XYZ file of C-alpha atoms in Angstrom:
709
model
C -160.492 195.806 107.024
C -162.575 192.694 107.784
C -166.266 191.842 108.132
C -167.735 194.469 110.459
C -164.364 196.185 111.008
C -163.431 199.631 109.658
C -160.191 201.585 109.893
C -159.398 205.284 109.531
C -155.859 206.662 109.442
C -155.632 210.088 111.075
C -152.735 212.403 110.271
C -149.506 210.465 109.814
C -149.656 207.186 111.785
C -146.309 205.970 113.114
C -144.715 202.667 112.171
C -144.929 201.337 115.744
C -148.445 200.864 117.060
C -149.991 198.552 119.618
C -151.290 196.135 117.001
C -148.012 196.082 115.088
C -146.071 195.402 118.302
C -148.373 192.476 119.067
C -148.046 191.140 115.504
C -151.794 190.835 115.119
C -153.140 188.433 112.472
C -156.940 188.741 112.163
C -159.014 185.549 112.202
C -160.840 186.508 109.010
C -162.822 183.315 108.531
C -164.233 183.439 112.042
C -164.952 187.156 111.707
C -167.015 186.410 108.621
C -169.221 184.062 110.654
C -170.486 186.866 112.911
C -173.799 188.616 112.206
C -173.775 191.245 109.477
C -173.669 194.809 110.755
C -173.447 198.241 109.156
C -171.072 201.045 110.130
C -172.521 202.154 113.485
C -171.537 205.833 113.701
C -172.786 208.988 112.024
C -169.826 210.091 109.900
C -170.999 213.703 110.028
C -170.488 213.674 113.812
C -166.824 212.570 113.622
C -164.192 215.319 113.834
C -160.409 215.170 113.481
C -158.028 218.036 114.250
C -154.272 218.386 113.873
C -152.948 220.309 116.893
C -149.271 221.078 116.299
C -147.602 217.655 116.655
C -150.701 216.107 118.251
C -153.949 214.733 116.831
C -157.405 215.075 118.378
C -160.462 212.992 117.539
C -164.095 213.510 118.539
C -166.752 210.802 118.323
C -170.443 211.288 119.177
C -171.877 210.157 122.510
C -175.644 209.740 122.792
C -177.606 210.845 125.837
C -178.422 207.300 126.956
C -175.179 205.651 125.837
C -173.030 203.855 128.416
C -169.315 203.388 127.841
C -167.203 200.522 129.180
C -163.601 199.455 128.655
C -160.595 201.793 128.330
C -158.342 199.459 130.226
C -158.211 197.288 133.318
C -159.338 199.822 135.896
C -159.546 198.989 139.621
C -162.244 201.380 140.785
C -165.208 201.613 138.383
C -166.797 199.805 135.439
C -168.923 202.448 133.695
C -166.735 205.159 132.141
C -169.124 208.044 131.505
C -168.038 211.402 132.916
C -164.404 210.366 133.431
C -161.077 211.427 131.928
C -158.485 208.732 131.296
C -154.727 209.021 130.847
C -154.003 205.736 129.071
C -150.474 204.972 130.180
C -148.881 201.614 131.051
C -148.121 201.879 134.741
C -148.435 200.142 138.075
C -151.836 200.957 139.568
C -151.311 203.328 142.494
C -154.224 202.855 144.857
C -153.053 205.697 147.128
C -153.267 208.250 144.308
C -155.174 206.574 141.463
C -155.197 208.176 138.035
C -157.839 206.669 135.730
C -156.061 205.027 132.815
C -152.632 204.595 134.416
C -152.746 200.856 134.876
C -151.196 197.533 133.886
C -153.351 197.188 130.762
C -154.540 200.615 129.523
C -156.144 199.062 126.436
C -157.516 202.029 124.397
C -160.689 200.168 123.437
C -164.143 201.269 124.470
C -167.385 199.318 124.250
C -170.619 201.224 123.681
C -173.952 200.051 125.030
C -175.287 200.979 121.586
C -173.578 197.961 120.069
C -170.102 198.849 118.765
C -166.497 199.262 119.920
C -163.686 201.670 119.029
C -159.911 201.126 119.276
C -157.309 203.918 119.191
C -154.225 202.127 117.858
C -151.390 204.334 119.058
C -148.269 203.424 121.011
C -148.339 206.904 122.557
C -149.941 208.124 125.735
C -153.584 208.984 125.115
C -155.951 211.280 126.978
C -159.586 210.237 126.579
C -162.562 212.264 127.833
C -165.846 210.355 128.024
C -168.826 212.705 128.076
C -166.759 215.517 129.585
C -166.438 219.016 128.147
C -169.533 220.637 126.629
C -168.944 222.083 123.159
C -170.218 225.461 122.065
C -171.316 223.776 118.822
C -173.253 221.016 120.590
C -176.806 220.647 119.312
C -178.128 219.698 122.735
C -176.520 221.276 125.797
C -177.264 220.712 129.476
C -179.627 223.324 130.975
C -178.074 226.445 132.488
C -178.588 226.346 136.260
C -178.095 229.270 138.634
C -175.864 227.907 141.391
C -177.065 230.494 143.911
C -180.765 229.663 143.614
C -180.429 226.115 142.238
C -182.948 226.940 139.528
C -183.279 227.217 135.776
C -184.542 230.614 134.741
C -186.845 230.283 131.720
C -186.407 232.693 128.824
C -190.113 233.525 128.845
C -190.777 236.574 131.039
C -193.041 235.942 134.001
C -192.406 232.191 134.061
C -191.387 230.830 137.443
C -187.864 229.414 137.841
C -187.580 225.623 137.704
C -185.742 223.888 140.595
C -182.709 221.985 139.367
C -179.417 220.702 140.825
C -176.215 222.518 139.950
C -173.281 220.283 139.014
C -169.727 221.182 138.127
C -169.002 218.368 135.658
C -171.660 218.657 132.989
C -172.360 215.714 130.653
C -171.402 216.263 127.053
C -172.208 214.705 123.694
C -168.650 213.617 122.915
C -165.880 211.127 123.422
C -162.642 212.969 122.700
C -159.123 211.601 122.496
C -155.844 213.485 122.275
C -152.752 211.578 121.107
C -149.199 212.741 121.678
C -148.464 211.709 118.088
C -148.561 213.052 114.516
C -151.259 210.506 113.731
C -152.755 207.143 114.567
C -155.193 204.539 113.286
C -158.731 204.170 114.591
C -160.687 200.925 114.289
C -164.460 200.610 114.616
C -165.955 197.206 115.421
C -169.658 196.853 114.682
C -171.995 194.664 116.715
C -174.845 194.532 116.334
C -174.702 193.928 120.115
C -171.952 195.070 122.528
C -170.850 191.450 122.955
C -170.622 191.001 119.187
C -168.464 194.131 118.964
C -166.070 192.792 121.590
C -165.973 189.439 119.808
C -164.947 191.214 116.599
C -162.116 192.958 118.420
C -160.831 189.706 119.949
C -161.031 187.890 116.611
C -159.372 190.788 114.790
C -156.505 190.290 117.264
C -156.275 186.616 116.307
C -158.818 185.199 118.744
C -158.354 184.672 122.444
C -155.603 182.516 123.892
C -156.111 178.777 124.371
C -153.873 177.672 127.253
C -152.751 174.107 127.912
C -155.031 172.122 130.203
C -152.459 172.069 132.976
C -152.490 175.895 132.867
C -156.035 175.774 134.223
C -154.916 173.851 137.295
C -153.321 175.470 140.362
C -150.056 177.423 140.546
C -148.034 178.058 143.691
C -145.031 180.386 143.817
C -142.161 179.786 146.246
C -140.161 182.281 148.335
C -137.438 184.162 146.502
C -134.541 182.151 147.964
C -136.105 178.707 147.531
C -133.774 175.873 146.508
C -134.281 172.796 144.363
C -134.934 170.806 147.554
C -137.575 173.346 148.601
C -139.317 172.953 145.243
C -139.669 169.191 145.609
C -140.669 169.511 149.261
C -143.474 171.922 148.366
C -144.797 169.576 145.680
C -144.758 166.711 148.189
C -146.583 168.843 150.790
C -149.343 169.698 148.313
C -149.841 166.004 147.617
C -149.771 165.095 151.320
C -152.479 167.656 152.086
C -154.643 166.465 149.191
C -154.270 169.772 147.323
C -154.170 169.836 143.508
C -151.035 171.309 141.944
C -150.045 171.691 138.288
C -147.496 174.517 138.291
C -144.772 175.696 140.660
C -143.277 179.151 140.274
C -139.650 180.035 140.956
C -139.066 183.664 141.877
C -135.847 185.742 141.304
C -133.622 183.353 143.257
C -133.588 180.760 140.477
C -131.143 183.095 138.716
C -127.523 183.795 139.577
C -128.325 187.532 139.606
C -131.621 189.445 139.735
C -132.487 193.151 139.454
C -130.925 193.231 136.831
C -131.408 189.699 135.548
C -128.779 187.268 134.318
C -131.367 184.706 133.132
C -128.870 182.007 134.161
C -129.478 179.308 136.785
C -127.959 179.898 140.211
C -125.422 177.060 140.721
C -125.822 177.042 144.528
C -129.590 176.864 144.858
C -130.071 174.878 141.621
C -126.916 172.820 140.943
C -128.747 170.421 138.577
C -131.620 172.300 136.893
C -132.095 169.626 134.232
C -132.445 166.974 136.921
C -134.944 169.087 138.855
C -137.025 169.705 135.748
C -137.011 165.994 134.951
C -138.280 165.168 138.435
C -141.018 167.812 138.161
C -142.075 166.293 134.859
C -142.281 162.869 136.484
C -144.504 164.361 139.200
C -146.766 166.031 136.634
C -145.844 169.600 137.636
C -144.650 172.404 135.321
C -142.100 175.030 136.305
C -142.848 178.722 135.817
C -139.817 181.025 135.955
C -139.849 184.681 137.008
C -137.801 187.322 135.229
C -137.775 190.952 134.269
C -136.238 191.919 130.914
C -133.494 194.259 132.201
C -130.190 192.521 131.568
C -127.162 192.324 133.841
C -124.676 192.093 135.431
C -121.976 193.101 132.905
C -120.125 189.784 133.296
C -123.254 187.730 132.499
C -123.580 185.702 129.295
C -126.375 187.815 127.853
C -125.089 191.310 128.671
C -122.484 191.632 125.913
C -124.773 190.171 123.251
C -127.600 192.531 124.192
C -125.433 195.657 124.571
C -125.735 196.742 120.879
C -129.520 196.871 121.250
C -129.666 198.731 124.566
C -131.345 202.049 125.237
C -129.578 205.087 126.667
C -130.672 204.505 130.279
C -130.443 201.609 132.718
C -133.105 200.080 134.950
C -131.639 198.752 138.232
C -128.250 199.070 136.516
C -129.416 196.671 133.830
C -129.644 197.120 130.081
C -133.031 198.076 128.646
C -133.050 196.235 125.303
C -134.971 197.771 122.436
C -137.326 194.870 121.794
C -138.858 196.636 118.819
C -135.713 195.417 117.023
C -136.011 191.850 115.657
C -132.348 191.274 116.564
C -132.996 192.070 120.235
C -136.004 189.760 120.345
C -134.020 186.985 118.674
C -131.160 187.415 121.161
C -133.499 187.091 124.157
C -135.243 184.105 122.589
C -131.994 182.329 121.818
C -130.681 182.796 125.352
C -133.852 181.455 126.978
C -133.855 178.543 124.549
C -130.277 177.564 125.411
C -130.331 178.238 129.159
C -133.842 177.073 130.053
C -136.121 175.519 127.465
C -133.711 172.964 126.009
C -133.011 171.519 129.452
C -136.463 169.938 129.456
C -138.971 171.425 126.975
C -142.024 169.843 128.606
C -141.218 170.636 132.255
C -140.819 174.398 131.740
C -144.402 175.530 131.339
C -143.923 179.260 131.138
C -142.601 182.505 132.540
C -143.685 185.329 134.798
C -142.697 188.652 133.201
C -142.335 191.292 135.886
C -141.684 195.051 135.984
C -142.820 195.920 132.448
C -145.452 198.323 133.759
C -144.077 201.026 136.105
C -143.574 202.982 138.280
C -142.071 206.071 136.624
C -139.528 206.339 139.420
C -137.635 203.217 138.427
C -138.291 202.715 134.712
C -136.565 204.683 131.975
C -137.343 208.418 131.764
C -139.139 210.109 128.882
C -135.786 211.481 127.715
C -134.378 207.989 127.044
C -133.404 207.098 123.491
C -133.360 203.722 121.773
C -131.426 202.306 118.785
C -134.567 201.912 116.684
C -135.351 205.605 116.970
C -138.639 204.901 118.702
C -139.510 207.181 121.580
C -139.368 206.264 125.242
C -143.155 206.408 125.658
C -143.646 204.089 122.669
C -141.399 201.504 124.335
C -143.237 201.984 127.625
C -146.615 201.321 125.967
C -145.455 198.219 124.068
C -142.731 196.617 126.230
C -144.954 193.953 127.772
C -146.473 193.126 124.378
C -143.056 192.662 122.787
C -141.726 190.333 125.506
C -144.898 188.211 125.489
C -144.567 187.880 121.725
C -140.985 186.611 122.058
C -141.977 183.957 124.583
C -145.058 182.765 122.698
C -143.081 182.383 119.475
C -140.461 180.268 121.280
C -143.049 177.899 122.709
C -144.785 177.741 119.354
C -141.489 176.661 117.752
C -141.383 173.789 120.277
C -145.037 172.919 119.565
C -145.727 173.319 123.271
C -148.396 175.614 124.644
C -147.625 177.943 127.536
C -149.520 179.862 130.198
C -147.771 182.572 132.162
C -148.048 185.899 133.920
C -147.211 189.460 132.904
C -147.425 192.754 134.759
C -148.025 195.036 131.792
C -149.752 194.613 128.447
C -151.902 196.502 125.969
C -154.180 196.255 122.941
C -153.616 193.336 120.599
C -152.898 190.879 123.419
C -156.048 188.762 123.117
C -154.139 185.775 121.719
C -151.274 185.994 124.233
C -151.478 183.233 126.909
C -150.488 185.509 129.772
C -152.491 186.651 132.790
C -151.949 190.114 134.283
C -151.255 190.602 137.988
C -150.076 193.375 140.315
C -148.741 194.042 143.807
C -151.823 195.610 145.353
C -153.892 193.567 147.759
C -157.298 195.174 148.092
C -159.951 192.512 147.543
C -162.553 194.823 145.989
C -160.049 196.339 143.557
C -158.881 192.879 142.552
C -162.394 191.769 141.624
C -163.198 195.018 139.793
C -160.098 194.404 137.687
C -161.310 190.875 136.890
C -164.600 192.327 135.610
C -162.899 195.069 133.591
C -160.542 192.579 131.954
C -163.618 191.154 130.240
C -164.020 194.422 128.311
C -160.337 194.648 127.324
C -159.429 191.413 125.543
C -156.961 190.455 128.293
C -156.854 188.074 131.267
C -156.469 189.204 134.868
C -156.242 187.248 138.089
C -156.163 188.316 141.734
C -153.443 186.861 143.934
C -153.235 185.355 147.405
C -150.077 186.263 149.294
C -150.677 184.786 152.706
C -152.788 186.094 155.572
C -152.842 185.968 159.360
C -156.627 185.578 159.153
C -157.879 182.114 158.094
C -161.153 183.466 156.696
C -159.282 186.079 154.658
C -156.989 183.406 153.214
C -159.953 181.176 152.349
C -162.072 183.833 150.647
C -159.112 184.992 148.549
C -158.352 181.426 147.477
C -161.979 180.979 146.459
C -161.705 184.152 144.356
C -158.607 183.042 142.444
C -160.098 179.607 141.818
C -162.915 181.235 139.818
C -160.678 183.544 137.790
C -158.563 182.869 134.657
C -155.493 181.770 136.675
C -155.624 180.123 140.096
C -152.509 180.770 142.178
C -150.918 181.317 145.558
C -147.950 183.690 145.516
C -145.657 182.857 148.413
C -142.626 184.786 147.167
C -142.364 186.895 150.336
C -144.461 184.949 152.827
C -143.572 182.028 155.112
C -147.222 180.932 155.059
C -148.565 178.009 153.094
C -152.075 176.983 152.123
C -152.054 174.594 155.093
C -150.842 177.201 157.629
C -154.371 177.686 159.025
C -155.892 174.253 159.883
C -159.388 175.737 160.196
C -159.264 177.069 156.630
C -157.676 174.009 155.030
C -160.890 172.048 154.294
C -162.391 175.047 152.490
C -159.149 175.732 150.617
C -158.982 172.082 149.575
C -162.599 172.235 148.351
C -161.880 175.376 146.284
C -158.778 173.901 144.614
C -160.544 170.617 143.887
C -163.561 172.417 142.427
C -161.220 174.385 140.170
C -159.686 171.207 138.778
C -163.027 169.402 138.537
C -164.305 172.281 136.384
C -161.365 171.924 133.967
C -163.513 170.590 131.041
C -165.914 173.523 131.448
C -163.067 176.057 131.747
C -161.248 174.576 128.770
C -164.394 174.790 126.645
C -164.785 178.434 127.758
C -161.238 179.242 126.629
C -161.957 177.489 123.323
C -164.900 179.866 122.873
C -162.524 182.761 123.578
C -160.156 181.476 120.920
C -162.647 180.422 118.253
C -165.553 182.832 118.801
C -163.972 185.814 120.554
C -166.254 185.387 123.586
C -164.383 186.599 126.672
C -163.676 184.136 129.465
C -164.861 186.711 132.016
C -168.200 188.173 130.907
C -169.292 191.338 132.702
C -173.008 191.499 133.393
C -173.228 194.668 131.292
C -172.386 192.542 128.243
C -174.698 189.625 128.902
C -177.845 191.274 130.250
C -178.668 193.814 127.537
C -181.796 193.312 125.445
C -179.886 191.721 122.568
C -176.594 190.657 124.125
C -176.387 187.488 122.069
C -177.235 187.361 118.405
C -178.441 184.078 116.940
C -178.082 184.817 113.250
C -177.413 187.390 110.539
C -179.040 190.763 110.849
C -178.456 194.425 110.169
C -177.353 197.074 112.591
C -180.455 198.763 114.025
C -180.978 202.450 113.431
C -180.246 204.187 116.733
C -181.142 207.725 117.675
C -180.629 209.707 120.868
C -183.664 208.133 122.544
C -183.353 204.516 121.370
C -180.877 202.005 122.727
C -182.052 198.391 122.495
C -178.814 197.024 123.987
C -178.755 199.139 127.127
C -178.251 197.201 130.360
C -180.795 197.763 133.135
C -179.913 200.637 135.459
C -179.220 198.292 138.390
C -176.445 196.577 136.418
C -174.549 199.542 135.009
C -171.973 199.584 137.813
C -172.006 195.963 139.006
C -168.314 195.241 139.550
C -168.213 192.259 141.904
C -170.136 189.708 139.808
C -169.471 188.162 136.432
C -170.217 185.188 134.269
C -167.409 182.663 133.942
C -168.193 181.248 130.520
C -171.747 180.703 129.336
C -173.400 179.330 132.422
C -171.660 180.034 135.764
C -172.570 183.232 137.607
C -169.821 184.122 140.096
C -170.589 186.450 143.014
C -167.498 186.524 145.213
C -167.761 187.066 148.938
C -165.310 189.536 150.498
C -163.269 188.221 153.469
C -164.991 190.548 155.935
C -168.559 189.793 154.772
C -170.864 187.010 155.927
C -173.532 187.707 153.304
C -174.073 189.738 150.164
C -176.683 190.685 147.554
C -176.568 188.867 144.228
C -178.142 190.304 141.092
C -179.566 187.446 139.031
C -179.796 188.260 135.292
C -182.882 187.407 133.234
C -183.681 183.690 133.065
C -183.805 181.142 135.858
C -180.688 180.565 137.970
C -179.984 177.605 140.248
C -177.646 177.179 143.198
C -174.527 175.351 142.008
C -174.242 173.172 145.106
C -177.862 172.237 145.858
C -179.650 172.681 142.532
C -182.342 174.778 144.226
C -183.959 177.580 142.237
C -182.279 180.839 143.288
C -184.459 183.237 141.308
C -185.003 184.982 138.008
C -184.189 188.579 137.045
C -184.087 189.696 140.670
C -181.772 190.474 143.571
C -181.343 187.905 146.324
C -179.329 187.908 149.550
C -177.155 184.922 150.371
C -175.182 183.732 153.406
C -173.096 180.788 152.189
C -171.175 178.412 154.461
C -167.453 179.029 154.827
C -166.419 176.333 152.353
C -168.668 177.679 149.575
C -169.157 180.934 147.732
C -172.174 182.268 145.854
C -172.157 180.363 142.561
C -175.169 179.917 140.295
C -175.962 178.018 137.106
C -178.173 179.037 134.201
C -181.373 177.041 133.626
C -180.736 174.151 131.218
C -176.954 174.383 131.469
C -174.730 171.325 131.166
C -171.556 171.679 133.247
C -168.860 169.147 132.213
C -166.607 168.133 135.134
C -163.806 165.718 135.955
C -164.957 162.877 138.192
C -163.417 162.227 141.590
C -160.826 164.427 143.279
C -157.876 164.716 140.871
C -154.610 166.252 142.058
C -153.422 167.470 138.645
C -154.739 168.011 135.131
C -154.809 164.899 132.924
C -151.945 164.424 130.494
C -152.258 163.524 126.833
C -153.340 159.885 126.580
C -154.943 159.746 130.018
C -158.707 159.260 129.957
C -160.313 160.471 133.178
C -164.037 159.976 133.611
C -166.215 162.906 132.639
C -169.279 163.909 134.622
C -172.037 165.927 132.984
C -174.143 167.938 135.436
C -177.423 169.304 134.112
C -179.295 172.003 136.043
C -182.873 173.229 135.991
C -186.051 172.468 134.086
C -185.073 173.323 130.523
C -183.568 170.724 128.187
C -179.834 171.223 127.771
C -177.529 171.186 124.764
C -173.793 171.789 124.516
C -171.290 171.065 121.752
C -168.219 170.394 123.911
C -164.735 171.209 122.590
C -161.642 169.107 123.220
C -158.100 168.592 121.905
C -154.816 167.152 123.209
C -154.470 170.044 125.674
C -150.731 170.528 125.213
C -149.635 171.170 121.611
C -150.723 173.378 118.725
C -152.196 170.391 116.900
C -155.620 172.007 117.302
C -154.527 174.571 114.702
C -153.959 171.638 112.340
C -157.460 170.275 112.862
C -156.778 167.720 115.593
C -159.823 168.538 117.720
C -163.088 166.968 118.745
C -166.613 168.244 119.197
C -169.113 166.195 121.183
C -172.828 166.936 121.159
C -174.253 166.721 124.676
C -178.015 166.685 125.185
C -180.118 166.475 128.340
C -183.809 165.759 127.759
C -186.831 164.752 129.794
C -188.857 161.687 128.850
C -192.681 161.740 128.803
C -192.659 159.993 132.195
C -190.682 162.888 133.695
C -187.302 161.155 133.980
C -184.179 162.827 132.635
C -181.659 161.197 130.312
C -178.565 162.390 128.505
C -176.595 161.566 125.364
C -173.037 162.327 124.270
C -172.217 161.832 120.575
C -168.847 162.842 119.141
C -169.230 164.646 115.842
C -167.989 162.618 112.876
C -164.643 163.661 111.446
C -163.142 164.960 114.664
C -160.151 163.219 116.173
C -159.292 163.917 119.830
C -161.337 162.932 122.868
C -159.625 163.042 126.262
C -162.221 161.418 128.520
C -163.733 158.016 129.228
C -167.472 157.396 128.904
C -169.336 160.253 130.596
C -171.725 159.849 133.491
C -174.801 162.065 133.743
C -176.087 163.839 136.850
C -179.343 165.780 136.893
C -179.103 168.373 139.647
C -182.569 169.083 140.983
C -183.655 170.136 144.485
């Protein structure tokens, strides 16, 4: 299908799949730039079976092969020995079912250097190393549970002590689709990271948000008024807190649950005037909605009625967004009621309730005008709504960055960050790590806290994730509620905005190279995680796995790399210290520049206003100078600081563009070569040279800092 990408059609694939719902357009030129790789699986070990109206697929699983991916899970990272029900749903932490989650992306990444996608808009059941086959060439040993021994076949030989286990490891990954057929894609490596890059690029490349989208977002209480919006912006400025986006919850509409998608005339009598004032203040509005339309007397209800499914959600219409007419109707309404009021001030939307639970979404018996089944709509609903919104902003030549509560495969290029309503800190961070395997973005949320330390540690976590936000929709608390935590909160928000050039470059890598923004340690610490040039796929057998991560890293779920060079190890609110696993290579403390260690585990006890953050040896971290309170606009030229860490010389080709429009797709970008080198006398110096032929540079002359202890 593309360089290093193969497709097999099993049975009779249906017209609606995850990739077709997302409208995927592969980035073929960028795919061709990746290292050459052969088909990574043994075709003789692949089995397909038609089972009545269902299709089953078996793929081989080697004895030392680790599997990652299969959706944004909240509990584990490594998937071996588990059974997943891949089903778009709200994660239920009281009774978790692996695979029922906000982004059940049916993509798995193998430690042997390839990835596999099951492109079906149906519910899938995937068994990873579970279920031993009679025909298996190598089976686990037979253990007597009573004696906990293996009895050799040779008479007179003493039994061998061995543990008895109920769930025996198998040599297979097996998937069962509730469908007459589906497509399977295989993405070669040669490394696991290369395989994931191929998937992201096959889905169009990762999203590139506007620069202001990498600032800070605060969401107001549900019943907030226009006066409350402006007062909150003023309070952020008064407290010296950066702010780029302000989110309006259901109360901005005249009716919610179901949604009118019309401004409430009491709380927002002059929405155009409010948006104009926000634009003057340098703040973008983000508007909440769910896509279930009502009440019957609303403007949109009658126009959407011909495209509605057989069942209601909260007494609202459930439009069949697989129909182009339904998507066009939603787009036209949002254009007329919202976007045309002030195209620049409305930065994006928060799309809620497109995930679950079963108890309030449409039942499996629901029918839709397109003829597609209820489960197909459930699996693709978030994808379809994101696609509508992105296409509208693209028509305005304005980039967007928003939130969504349910998505699926094919969403790499969608500028939306997933969220949910759970509040467990550990689960939040595990989901951040797992998003790196799934081609999606995930961010934890802060929703107020009676404990200042808890509030601070959660703010620090969101400030080092894809989207930094405080969600005050149901809380009277503000970021300045706890005076003792305010200095640390201010430091976290300012650091987030100072790191904007680094974060923006990281998102550019996601878009252009397919490198995920969040990079799990399992992807970056294997023996050949990064590939410098062309090469063939290595021959792998059951005992050879050159890309396998060290055993200590296989289930690390509270650390990750943010881009190339920042190692994030978040500190839970109830912990004063923690262990940090440092990958191979030298790592330096972000704040002091002191050597932290190399390929080892250290224990850290950071001060309250800091969190464990480390920088790779030789890294150049581009930062905004000073203490900005919002992202720079097009035409503004803030000073750039270039921080070099460690003993190795540094080199970085830094990406930039106007940060707001799609002009980067038309070639209006810049690349600047940054180099940090040591002179013979031991002094450091740096250079910054913009590559000839590029056009946009958004910073004034950079200033170098060499961070050494």
